[in-house]
């Protein structure tokens, strides 16, 4: 298994899509700030997301 494989990433396009959906507009100069704030929001929550995914995997294995 490749341990360095990226499983999830947020792109500038993702930010643009959410921006358009919510009518909150920004410029390219704001991307660094937005990226920092996304990181602040996630904090250690990424561990919760991984745990959730693993628990869902176990649930699905049991129902098969």
mmCIF file of C-alpha atoms in Angstrom:
data_model
loop_
_atom_site.group_PDB
_atom_site.id
_atom_site.type_symbol
_atom_site.label_atom_id
_atom_site.label_comp_id
_atom_site.label_asym_id
_atom_site.label_seq_id
_atom_site.Cartn_x
_atom_site.Cartn_y
_atom_site.Cartn_z
ATOM 1 C CA UNK A 1 0.000 0.000 0.000
ATOM 2 C CA UNK A 2 1.310 3.449 -0.902
ATOM 3 C CA UNK A 3 1.280 5.337 2.393
ATOM 4 C CA UNK A 4 1.786 8.716 0.687
ATOM 5 C CA UNK A 5 -1.232 8.374 -1.634
ATOM 6 C CA UNK A 6 -3.570 11.367 -1.299
ATOM 7 C CA UNK A 7 -7.110 10.264 -0.525
ATOM 8 C CA UNK A 8 -8.808 13.641 -0.359
ATOM 9 C CA UNK A 9 -7.893 17.185 -1.294
ATOM 10 C CA UNK A 10 -9.717 20.485 -1.565
ATOM 11 C CA UNK A 11 -8.950 22.350 -4.767
ATOM 12 C CA UNK A 12 -9.374 25.985 -5.732
ATOM 13 C CA UNK A 13 -12.213 24.783 -7.981
ATOM 14 C CA UNK A 14 -13.977 23.354 -4.908
ATOM 15 C CA UNK A 15 -13.695 26.745 -3.216
ATOM 16 C CA UNK A 16 -15.037 28.491 -6.336
ATOM 17 C CA UNK A 17 -18.004 26.104 -6.481
ATOM 18 C CA UNK A 18 -18.915 26.673 -2.817
ATOM 19 C CA UNK A 19 -18.385 30.399 -3.302
ATOM 20 C CA UNK A 20 -20.789 30.466 -6.245
ATOM 21 C CA UNK A 21 -23.390 28.344 -4.444
ATOM 22 C CA UNK A 22 -23.357 30.740 -1.498
ATOM 23 C CA UNK A 23 -22.888 34.012 -3.419
ATOM 24 C CA UNK A 24 -19.712 34.735 -1.448
ATOM 25 C CA UNK A 25 -17.121 35.956 -3.893
ATOM 26 C CA UNK A 26 -13.353 36.284 -3.562
ATOM 27 C CA UNK A 27 -10.276 36.962 -5.639
ATOM 28 C CA UNK A 28 -7.282 34.757 -6.324
ATOM 29 C CA UNK A 29 -5.324 36.864 -3.823
ATOM 30 C CA UNK A 30 -7.680 35.532 -1.110
ATOM 31 C CA UNK A 31 -6.892 31.836 -1.757
ATOM 32 C CA UNK A 32 -4.005 31.701 0.707
ATOM 33 C CA UNK A 33 -6.211 33.140 3.473
ATOM 34 C CA UNK A 34 -9.044 30.753 2.596
ATOM 35 C CA UNK A 35 -6.648 27.782 2.583
ATOM 36 C CA UNK A 36 -5.329 28.740 6.017
ATOM 37 C CA UNK A 37 -8.854 29.095 7.419
ATOM 38 C CA UNK A 38 -9.923 25.726 5.985
ATOM 39 C CA UNK A 39 -6.912 24.199 7.749
ATOM 40 C CA UNK A 40 -7.842 25.979 10.988
ATOM 41 C CA UNK A 41 -11.403 24.652 10.754
ATOM 42 C CA UNK A 42 -10.319 21.070 10.097
ATOM 43 C CA UNK A 43 -7.711 21.126 12.852
ATOM 44 C CA UNK A 44 -7.613 17.586 14.192
ATOM 45 C CA UNK A 45 -11.096 16.821 12.822
ATOM 46 C CA UNK A 46 -9.498 14.879 9.970
ATOM 47 C CA UNK A 47 -8.956 12.066 12.475
ATOM 48 C CA UNK A 48 -12.702 12.041 13.172
ATOM 49 C CA UNK A 49 -13.388 11.817 9.438
ATOM 50 C CA UNK A 50 -11.036 8.838 9.088
ATOM 51 C CA UNK A 51 -12.596 7.104 12.093
ATOM 52 C CA UNK A 52 -16.080 7.678 10.635
ATOM 53 C CA UNK A 53 -15.032 6.174 7.291
ATOM 54 C CA UNK A 54 -13.483 3.134 8.986
ATOM 55 C CA UNK A 55 -16.599 2.594 11.112
ATOM 56 C CA UNK A 56 -18.798 2.827 8.009
ATOM 57 C CA UNK A 57 -16.551 0.258 6.320
ATOM 58 C CA UNK A 58 -17.025 -2.107 9.253
ATOM 59 C CA UNK A 59 -20.809 -1.617 9.154
ATOM 60 C CA UNK A 60 -20.876 -2.396 5.438
ATOM 61 C CA UNK A 61 -18.731 -5.495 5.910
ATOM 62 C CA UNK A 62 -21.172 -6.802 8.514
ATOM 63 C CA UNK A 63 -24.193 -6.313 6.245
ATOM 64 C CA UNK A 64 -22.677 -8.247 3.338
#
